[in-house]
CSV table of C-alpha atoms in Angstrom, one decimal:
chain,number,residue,atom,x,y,z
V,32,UNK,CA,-11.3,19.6,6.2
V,33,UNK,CA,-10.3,21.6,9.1
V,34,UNK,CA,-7.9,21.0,11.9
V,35,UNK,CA,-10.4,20.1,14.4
V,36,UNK,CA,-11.9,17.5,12.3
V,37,UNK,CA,-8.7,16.2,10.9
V,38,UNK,CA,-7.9,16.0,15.3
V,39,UNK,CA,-11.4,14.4,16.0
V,40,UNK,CA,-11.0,11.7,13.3
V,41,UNK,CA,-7.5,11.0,13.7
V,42,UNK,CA,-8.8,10.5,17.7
V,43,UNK,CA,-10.9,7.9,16.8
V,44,UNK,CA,-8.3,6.0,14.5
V,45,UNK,CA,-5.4,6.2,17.6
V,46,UNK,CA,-8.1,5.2,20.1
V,47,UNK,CA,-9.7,1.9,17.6
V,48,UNK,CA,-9.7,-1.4,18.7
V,49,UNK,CA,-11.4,-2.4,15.7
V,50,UNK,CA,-10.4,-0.9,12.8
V,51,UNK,CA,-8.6,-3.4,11.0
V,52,UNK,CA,-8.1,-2.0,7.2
V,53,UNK,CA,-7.0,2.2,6.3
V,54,UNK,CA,-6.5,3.4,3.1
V,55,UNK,CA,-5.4,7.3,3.4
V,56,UNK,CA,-5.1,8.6,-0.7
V,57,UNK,CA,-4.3,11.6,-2.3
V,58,UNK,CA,-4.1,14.1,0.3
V,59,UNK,CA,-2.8,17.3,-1.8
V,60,UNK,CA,-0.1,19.8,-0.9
V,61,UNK,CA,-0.5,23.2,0.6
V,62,UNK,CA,0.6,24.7,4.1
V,63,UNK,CA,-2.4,24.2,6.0
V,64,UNK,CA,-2.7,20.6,4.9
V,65,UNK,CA,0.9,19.3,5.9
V,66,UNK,CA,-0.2,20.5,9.5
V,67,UNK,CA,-3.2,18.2,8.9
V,68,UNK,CA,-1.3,15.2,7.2
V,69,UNK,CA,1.1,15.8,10.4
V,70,UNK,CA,-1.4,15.5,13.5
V,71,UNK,CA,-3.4,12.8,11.5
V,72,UNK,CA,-0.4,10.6,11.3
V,73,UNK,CA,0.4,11.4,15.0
V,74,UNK,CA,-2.4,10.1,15.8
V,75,UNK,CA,-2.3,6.9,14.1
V,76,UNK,CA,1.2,6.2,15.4
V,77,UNK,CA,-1.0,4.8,18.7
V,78,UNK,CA,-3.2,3.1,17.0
V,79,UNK,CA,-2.5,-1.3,17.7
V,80,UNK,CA,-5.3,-2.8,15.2
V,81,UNK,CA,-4.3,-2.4,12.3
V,82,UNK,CA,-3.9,-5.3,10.0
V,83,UNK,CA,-3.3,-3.0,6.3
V,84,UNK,CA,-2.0,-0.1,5.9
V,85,UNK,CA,-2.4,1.8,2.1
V,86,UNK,CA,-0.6,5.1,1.6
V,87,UNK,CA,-1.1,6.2,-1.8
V,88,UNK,CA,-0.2,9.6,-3.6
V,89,UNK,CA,0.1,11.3,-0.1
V,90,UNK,CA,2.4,14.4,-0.3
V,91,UNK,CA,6.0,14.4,0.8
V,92,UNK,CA,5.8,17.6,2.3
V,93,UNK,CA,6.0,16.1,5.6
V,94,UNK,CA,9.3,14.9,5.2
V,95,UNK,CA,9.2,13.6,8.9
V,96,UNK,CA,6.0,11.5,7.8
V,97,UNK,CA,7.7,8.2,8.1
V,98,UNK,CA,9.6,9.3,11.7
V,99,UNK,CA,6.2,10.2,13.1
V,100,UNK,CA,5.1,6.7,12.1
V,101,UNK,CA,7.6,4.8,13.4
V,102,UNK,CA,5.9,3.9,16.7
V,103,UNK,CA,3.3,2.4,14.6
V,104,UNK,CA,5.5,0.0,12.5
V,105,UNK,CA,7.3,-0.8,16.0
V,106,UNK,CA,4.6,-1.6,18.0
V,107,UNK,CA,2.0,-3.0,16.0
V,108,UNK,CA,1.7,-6.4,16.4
V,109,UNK,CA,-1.5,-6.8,14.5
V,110,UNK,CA,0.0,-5.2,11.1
V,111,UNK,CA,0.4,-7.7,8.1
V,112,UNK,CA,-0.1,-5.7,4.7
V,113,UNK,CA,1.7,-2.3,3.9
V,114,UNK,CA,1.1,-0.9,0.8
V,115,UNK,CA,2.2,2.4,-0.3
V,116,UNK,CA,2.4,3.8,-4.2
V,117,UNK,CA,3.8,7.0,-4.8
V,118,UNK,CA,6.6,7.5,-2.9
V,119,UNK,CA,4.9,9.0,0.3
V,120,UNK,CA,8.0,8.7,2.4
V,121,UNK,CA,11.6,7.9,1.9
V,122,UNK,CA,12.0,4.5,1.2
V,123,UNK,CA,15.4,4.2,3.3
V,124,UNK,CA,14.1,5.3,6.6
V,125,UNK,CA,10.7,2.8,5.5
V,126,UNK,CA,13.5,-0.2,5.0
V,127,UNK,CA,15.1,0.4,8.0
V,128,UNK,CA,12.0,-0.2,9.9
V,129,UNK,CA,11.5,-3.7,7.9
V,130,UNK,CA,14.8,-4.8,9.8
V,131,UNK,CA,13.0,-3.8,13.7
V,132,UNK,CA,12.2,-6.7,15.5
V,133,UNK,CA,8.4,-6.0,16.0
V,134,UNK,CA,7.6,-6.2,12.4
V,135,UNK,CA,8.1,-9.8,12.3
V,136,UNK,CA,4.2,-10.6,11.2
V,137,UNK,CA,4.2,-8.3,7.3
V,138,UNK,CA,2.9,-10.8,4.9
V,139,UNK,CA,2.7,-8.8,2.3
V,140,UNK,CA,5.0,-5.3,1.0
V,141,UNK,CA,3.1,-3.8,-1.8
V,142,UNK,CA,5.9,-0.9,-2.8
V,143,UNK,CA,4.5,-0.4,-6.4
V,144,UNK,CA,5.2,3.6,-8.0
V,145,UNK,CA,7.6,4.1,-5.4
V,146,UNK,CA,10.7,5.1,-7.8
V,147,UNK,CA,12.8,2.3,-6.6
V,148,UNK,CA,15.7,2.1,-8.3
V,149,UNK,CA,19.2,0.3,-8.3
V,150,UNK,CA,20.8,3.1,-5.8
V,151,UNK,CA,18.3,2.0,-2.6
V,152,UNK,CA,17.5,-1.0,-3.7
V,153,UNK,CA,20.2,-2.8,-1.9
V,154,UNK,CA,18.9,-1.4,1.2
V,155,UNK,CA,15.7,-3.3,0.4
V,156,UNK,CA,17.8,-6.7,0.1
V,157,UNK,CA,19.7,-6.0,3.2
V,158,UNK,CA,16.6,-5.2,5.1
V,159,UNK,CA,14.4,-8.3,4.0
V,160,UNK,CA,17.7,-10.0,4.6
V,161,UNK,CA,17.6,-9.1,8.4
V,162,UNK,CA,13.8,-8.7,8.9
V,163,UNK,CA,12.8,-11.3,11.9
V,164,UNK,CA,9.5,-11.9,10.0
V,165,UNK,CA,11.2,-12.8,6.4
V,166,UNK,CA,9.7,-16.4,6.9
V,167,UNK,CA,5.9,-15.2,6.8
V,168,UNK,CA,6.5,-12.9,3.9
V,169,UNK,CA,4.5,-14.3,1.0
V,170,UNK,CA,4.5,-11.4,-1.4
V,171,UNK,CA,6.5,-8.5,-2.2
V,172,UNK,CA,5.4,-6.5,-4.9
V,173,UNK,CA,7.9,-3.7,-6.8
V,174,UNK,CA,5.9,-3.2,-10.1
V,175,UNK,CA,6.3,0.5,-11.8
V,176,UNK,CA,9.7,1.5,-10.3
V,177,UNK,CA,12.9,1.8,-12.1
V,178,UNK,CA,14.7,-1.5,-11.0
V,179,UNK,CA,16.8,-2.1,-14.0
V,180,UNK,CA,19.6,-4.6,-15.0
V,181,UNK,CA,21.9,-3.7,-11.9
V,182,UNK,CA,19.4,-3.8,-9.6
V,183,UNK,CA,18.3,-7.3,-10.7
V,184,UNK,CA,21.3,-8.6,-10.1
């Protein structure tokens, strides 16, 4: 992949009307790519469609990932599924969007492999807590993280 094809794709995702369903996996560290992983996810901040998001086994070295995407979360009315395994951003700054008004629609939070554990996950309670949408929430998912006895509590 190259720059210009990372810009002309991420285009058409910002500018979609249709899209409906993106899964973005395994998108490997160096340099050149975190420049790439950066204006892709720039561009999908824009983008209104939608309905699931999957980020999976993206690399963190864009720490500022989940601050580029915060227009998305915010704005998207459409988005009902987010699913992300592998810790691809930090899961405070993602809880802390959970408790803005526009993401009152999420049906489902799939937060599986995320190395949860008992130190954030009170901001998880706190945030589903306050989220406006708590009602239409049907399934939260926190499989293969290390929640243990505290945390259950």
């Amino acid at each position: 992949m190259n720059m210009e094809w990372v810009d002309r794709v991420g285009r058409a995702i910002s500018n979609s009307i249709h899209l409906r369903r993106l899964d973005i996996s395994y998108w490997s560290a160096s340099a050149r790519r975190s420049e790439q992983l950066e204006l892709f996810f720039r561009h999908l901040a824009h983008n209104r469609s939608i309905e699931h998001l999957t980020v999976d086994s993206v690399d963190r070295s864009v720490v500022h990932i989940f601050a580029i995407l915060v227009p998305f979360f915010e704005q998207n009315h459409n988005l009902r599924c987010i699913k992300t395994v592998g810790r691809c951003f930090s899961m405070r700054s993602f809880f802390s969007a959970l408790e803005r008004p526009k993401t009152n629609r999420l049906e489902r939070i799939d937060l599986s492999g995320n190395e949860i554990g008992d130190e954030v996950l009170p901001d998880l309670i706190n945030a589903l807590t306050v989220m406006p949408g708590l009602n239409i929430l049907s399934e939260l998912s926190l499989g293969f993280n290390r929640i243990e006895n505290e945390g259950c509590k």
